[in-house]
């Protein structure tokens, strides 16, 4: 019996780079797990919409869906927007919402991949301060998670790791860059803790003007694709256990 379909739910953006990056990530996920049907739905700005994909899946006879928020923290979209949309799914569908992607060691692995692609080497860690630059949130839980990720990542050997935010919270990227420079780090790098390009990632990039290195967004990094599949497997396991118990 095939497993549940995987519906990757992205926020959406007027910036065409956003959807292109999401689709590139989903293509990598499909290639890694060819036996799983993987679809993409957007909450806003882009098509197909999440309700549209759910209706199409139901019409095609799909009955089990794992809905995976393409989010790094459990902020408003994961707690309110996405559950509200999923509650409106066709009744023939059994929809299980997976956990958000972060925090995860795979994400810090992806961050380091992007930093090394931008010019750093593993031997630079001890002399490099890193700004962990996220989009920002008004949700205290999300902000606390970013701070915890920075603390844990610092323990892997970086000179320092400071969180920064493009909106809603402080400090801004440029302030964290300046603080690291003043603290004595030999070089300063900015690692965007975001999945796809757009308005806020562009703000992060502008704030990184005083840094030595600016990494790319996480995008379709292989570690991110592996993490999507791990969250999918975690969400589908209870359903499989229930099927086994009823057999």
Short mmCIF file of C-alpha atoms in Angstrom, two decimals:
data_model
loop_
_atom_site.label_atom_id
_atom_site.label_comp_id
_atom_site.label_asym_id
_atom_site.label_seq_id
_atom_site.Cartn_x
_atom_site.Cartn_y
_atom_site.Cartn_z
CA UNK A 1 0.00 0.00 0.00
CA UNK A 2 1.49 3.41 -0.93
CA UNK A 3 2.11 5.85 1.87
CA UNK A 4 0.22 9.08 2.37
CA UNK A 5 0.68 11.88 -0.11
CA UNK A 6 3.01 14.63 1.10
CA UNK A 7 1.69 18.17 0.74
CA UNK A 8 4.42 20.75 1.27
CA UNK A 9 2.80 24.01 2.41
CA UNK A 10 4.76 27.17 1.62
CA UNK A 11 3.85 30.71 2.55
CA UNK A 12 4.07 32.17 -0.95
CA UNK A 13 5.45 35.52 -2.11
CA UNK A 14 5.11 38.12 -4.83
CA UNK A 15 8.81 37.53 -5.46
CA UNK A 16 9.07 34.84 -8.19
CA UNK A 17 12.31 33.56 -6.68
CA UNK A 18 10.34 32.27 -3.69
CA UNK A 19 8.14 29.84 -5.61
CA UNK A 20 11.05 28.79 -7.85
CA UNK A 21 13.11 27.87 -4.79
CA UNK A 22 10.24 25.97 -3.17
CA UNK A 23 9.69 23.98 -6.36
CA UNK A 24 13.42 23.18 -6.56
CA UNK A 25 13.32 21.84 -3.02
CA UNK A 26 10.24 19.74 -3.74
CA UNK A 27 11.89 18.30 -6.87
CA UNK A 28 14.81 17.19 -4.71
CA UNK A 29 12.43 15.58 -2.21
CA UNK A 30 10.68 13.69 -5.03
CA UNK A 31 14.01 12.45 -6.35
CA UNK A 32 15.00 11.20 -2.89
CA UNK A 33 11.70 9.36 -2.31
CA UNK A 34 10.26 8.42 -5.72
CA UNK A 35 7.60 6.19 -4.16
CA UNK A 36 5.90 9.12 -2.39
CA UNK A 37 3.54 11.51 -4.11
CA UNK A 38 4.74 15.03 -3.27
CA UNK A 39 2.67 18.14 -4.02
CA UNK A 40 3.15 21.83 -3.25
CA UNK A 41 0.52 24.30 -2.05
CA UNK A 42 0.83 27.97 -1.15
CA UNK A 43 -0.98 29.93 1.53
CA UNK A 44 -0.90 33.19 -0.41
CA UNK A 45 0.29 34.95 -3.58
CA UNK A 46 1.14 31.79 -5.57
CA UNK A 47 -0.72 28.89 -7.10
CA UNK A 48 -1.69 26.18 -6.58
CA UNK A 49 -3.38 27.10 -3.32
CA UNK A 50 -3.51 24.63 -0.44
CA UNK A 51 -7.32 24.20 -0.70
CA UNK A 52 -6.99 23.67 -4.44
CA UNK A 53 -4.40 20.92 -4.04
CA UNK A 54 -6.46 19.18 -1.34
CA UNK A 55 -9.54 19.19 -3.56
CA UNK A 56 -7.55 17.80 -6.48
CA UNK A 57 -6.07 15.02 -4.35
CA UNK A 58 -9.51 14.05 -3.07
CA UNK A 59 -10.94 14.03 -6.59
CA UNK A 60 -8.15 11.69 -7.71
CA UNK A 61 -8.94 9.19 -4.97
CA UNK A 62 -6.19 10.04 -2.52
CA UNK A 63 -7.35 9.49 1.05
CA UNK A 64 -4.31 10.05 3.28
CA UNK A 65 -2.26 13.25 3.31
CA UNK A 66 0.62 14.49 5.44
CA UNK A 67 0.61 18.30 5.35
CA UNK A 68 4.08 19.64 6.06
CA UNK A 69 4.55 23.34 6.89
CA UNK A 70 7.62 24.70 5.12
CA UNK A 71 8.48 26.72 8.21
CA UNK A 72 11.50 26.86 10.50
CA UNK A 73 9.64 27.73 13.72
CA UNK A 74 6.20 27.20 15.22
CA UNK A 75 4.91 30.74 14.83
CA UNK A 76 1.49 32.06 13.77
CA UNK A 77 1.28 30.28 10.42
CA UNK A 78 1.95 26.87 11.95
CA UNK A 79 -0.33 27.43 14.94
CA UNK A 80 -3.27 29.18 13.27
CA UNK A 81 -3.23 29.69 9.50
CA UNK A 82 -2.32 26.19 8.39
CA UNK A 83 -4.61 24.32 10.84
CA UNK A 84 -7.49 26.56 9.74
CA UNK A 85 -6.90 25.75 6.07
CA UNK A 86 -6.56 22.03 6.76
CA UNK A 87 -9.83 21.95 8.70
CA UNK A 88 -11.56 22.91 5.44
CA UNK A 89 -10.13 19.93 3.54
CA UNK A 90 -12.60 17.57 1.83
CA UNK A 91 -14.06 15.19 4.38
CA UNK A 92 -12.86 12.13 2.47
CA UNK A 93 -9.27 13.11 3.24
CA UNK A 94 -7.44 12.09 6.41
CA UNK A 95 -4.98 14.95 6.87
CA UNK A 96 -2.19 14.90 9.44
CA UNK A 97 -0.16 18.08 10.01
CA UNK A 98 3.56 17.38 10.38
CA UNK A 99 5.86 19.33 12.66
CA UNK A 100 7.69 22.38 11.37
CA UNK A 101 11.24 21.86 10.20
CA UNK A 102 13.16 23.49 13.02
CA UNK A 103 15.03 23.12 15.16
CA UNK A 104 17.14 20.31 13.75
CA UNK A 105 20.83 19.48 13.40
CA UNK A 106 20.15 19.04 9.69
CA UNK A 107 19.36 22.75 9.45
CA UNK A 108 22.63 23.77 11.06
CA UNK A 109 24.38 21.36 8.69
CA UNK A 110 22.64 23.16 5.81
CA UNK A 111 23.66 26.55 7.22
CA UNK A 112 27.29 25.44 7.33
CA UNK A 113 27.04 24.08 3.78
CA UNK A 114 25.88 27.51 2.58
CA UNK A 115 28.67 29.27 4.50
CA UNK A 116 31.32 27.01 2.99
CA UNK A 117 29.83 27.51 -0.47
CA UNK A 118 30.14 31.27 0.14
CA UNK A 119 33.86 31.01 0.77
CA UNK A 120 34.50 29.93 4.35
CA UNK A 121 36.44 26.78 5.20
CA UNK A 122 35.97 24.47 8.19
CA UNK A 123 39.27 25.72 9.54
CA UNK A 124 37.84 29.24 9.75
CA UNK A 125 35.25 28.40 12.39
CA UNK A 126 37.26 29.35 15.48
CA UNK A 127 38.01 32.82 14.13
CA UNK A 128 34.63 33.57 12.55
CA UNK A 129 31.60 35.11 14.19
CA UNK A 130 28.28 34.19 12.59
CA UNK A 131 25.04 36.14 12.49
CA UNK A 132 22.12 33.71 12.44
CA UNK A 133 19.70 35.96 10.57
CA UNK A 134 16.04 34.95 10.55
CA UNK A 135 12.92 36.65 9.22
CA UNK A 136 11.69 37.50 12.72
CA UNK A 137 8.41 36.94 14.52
CA UNK A 138 6.16 38.42 17.17
CA UNK A 139 5.80 34.93 18.68
CA UNK A 140 8.00 34.56 21.80
CA UNK A 141 8.30 30.81 21.25
CA UNK A 142 9.75 31.34 17.77
CA UNK A 143 12.24 33.95 19.03
CA UNK A 144 13.32 31.64 21.86
CA UNK A 145 13.94 28.83 19.37
CA UNK A 146 16.19 31.04 17.23
CA UNK A 147 18.19 32.04 20.31
CA UNK A 148 18.54 28.38 21.31
CA UNK A 149 19.72 27.41 17.82
CA UNK A 150 22.37 30.13 18.00
CA UNK A 151 23.59 28.89 21.40
CA UNK A 152 23.80 25.27 20.25
CA UNK A 153 25.51 26.17 16.99
CA UNK A 154 28.12 28.23 18.84
CA UNK A 155 29.13 25.07 20.73
CA UNK A 156 30.24 23.42 17.47
CA UNK A 157 33.33 25.65 17.32
CA UNK A 158 32.42 29.07 15.93
CA UNK A 159 34.03 32.15 17.50
CA UNK A 160 30.50 33.40 18.28
CA UNK A 161 26.97 33.07 16.95
CA UNK A 162 24.46 35.90 17.35
CA UNK A 163 20.79 35.77 16.38
CA UNK A 164 19.34 38.65 14.36
CA UNK A 165 15.97 39.40 12.81
CA UNK A 166 14.75 41.13 9.65
CA UNK A 167 11.47 42.20 11.24
CA UNK A 168 9.41 42.25 14.46
CA UNK A 169 12.38 41.63 16.78
CA UNK A 170 15.83 42.98 17.57
CA UNK A 171 18.73 43.05 16.92
CA UNK A 172 18.82 43.69 13.19
CA UNK A 173 21.42 41.96 11.04
CA UNK A 174 23.61 45.05 10.70
CA UNK A 175 23.67 45.52 14.49
CA UNK A 176 24.72 41.91 15.09
CA UNK A 177 27.44 42.25 12.44
CA UNK A 178 28.80 45.34 14.17
CA UNK A 179 28.70 43.68 17.60
CA UNK A 180 30.65 40.66 16.36
CA UNK A 181 33.20 42.90 14.68
CA UNK A 182 33.65 44.89 17.90
CA UNK A 183 33.94 41.70 19.97
CA UNK A 184 37.17 40.81 18.19
CA UNK A 185 36.12 38.10 15.72
CA UNK A 186 38.63 37.97 12.88
CA UNK A 187 35.86 37.72 10.29
CA UNK A 188 32.08 38.00 10.33
CA UNK A 189 29.66 35.89 8.31
CA UNK A 190 25.90 36.17 7.89
CA UNK A 191 23.93 32.94 7.59
CA UNK A 192 20.30 33.55 6.55
CA UNK A 193 18.06 31.19 8.50
CA UNK A 194 15.39 31.37 5.80
CA UNK A 195 14.24 28.89 3.20
CA UNK A 196 13.64 31.00 0.12
CA UNK A 197 14.38 34.46 -1.29
CA UNK A 198 11.96 37.34 -0.82
CA UNK A 199 11.45 40.72 0.82
CA UNK A 200 12.82 39.84 4.28
CA UNK A 201 15.81 37.83 3.00
CA UNK A 202 16.68 40.84 0.85
CA UNK A 203 16.60 42.97 4.01
CA UNK A 204 18.97 40.48 5.65
CA UNK A 205 21.31 40.80 2.67
CA UNK A 206 21.34 44.59 2.94
CA UNK A 207 22.11 44.30 6.64
CA UNK A 208 25.06 42.05 5.82
CA UNK A 209 26.88 44.81 3.93
CA UNK A 210 29.49 45.11 6.68
CA UNK A 211 30.14 41.35 6.88
CA UNK A 212 32.94 39.45 5.17
CA UNK A 213 30.71 36.61 4.00
CA UNK A 214 27.01 36.37 3.14
CA UNK A 215 25.66 32.86 2.66
CA UNK A 216 22.74 31.97 0.41
CA UNK A 217 19.30 31.01 1.72
CA UNK A 218 18.83 27.36 2.70
CA UNK A 219 16.69 26.61 -0.36
CA UNK A 220 16.97 23.12 -1.85
CA UNK A 221 19.98 22.06 0.22
CA UNK A 222 20.08 18.26 0.48
CA UNK A 223 19.92 18.48 4.27
CA UNK A 224 16.64 20.41 4.03
CA UNK A 225 15.18 17.80 1.68
CA UNK A 226 16.21 15.03 4.09
CA UNK A 227 14.57 16.93 6.92
CA UNK A 228 11.29 17.23 5.00
CA UNK A 229 11.24 13.48 4.55
CA UNK A 230 12.10 12.91 8.22
CA UNK A 231 9.14 15.08 9.29
CA UNK A 232 6.94 13.22 6.81
CA UNK A 233 8.00 9.87 8.27
CA UNK A 234 7.39 11.08 11.83
CA UNK A 235 3.88 12.20 10.91
CA UNK A 236 2.92 9.08 9.01
CA UNK A 237 4.19 6.56 11.58
CA UNK A 238 1.18 6.86 13.95
CA UNK A 239 -1.17 6.36 11.01
CA UNK A 240 0.69 3.23 9.96
CA UNK A 241 0.64 1.89 13.53
CA UNK A 242 -3.11 2.42 13.67
CA UNK A 243 -3.56 0.57 10.39
CA UNK A 244 -1.52 -2.32 11.69
CA UNK A 245 -3.53 -2.52 14.89
CA UNK A 246 -6.81 -2.68 12.99
CA UNK A 247 -5.66 -5.31 10.50
#
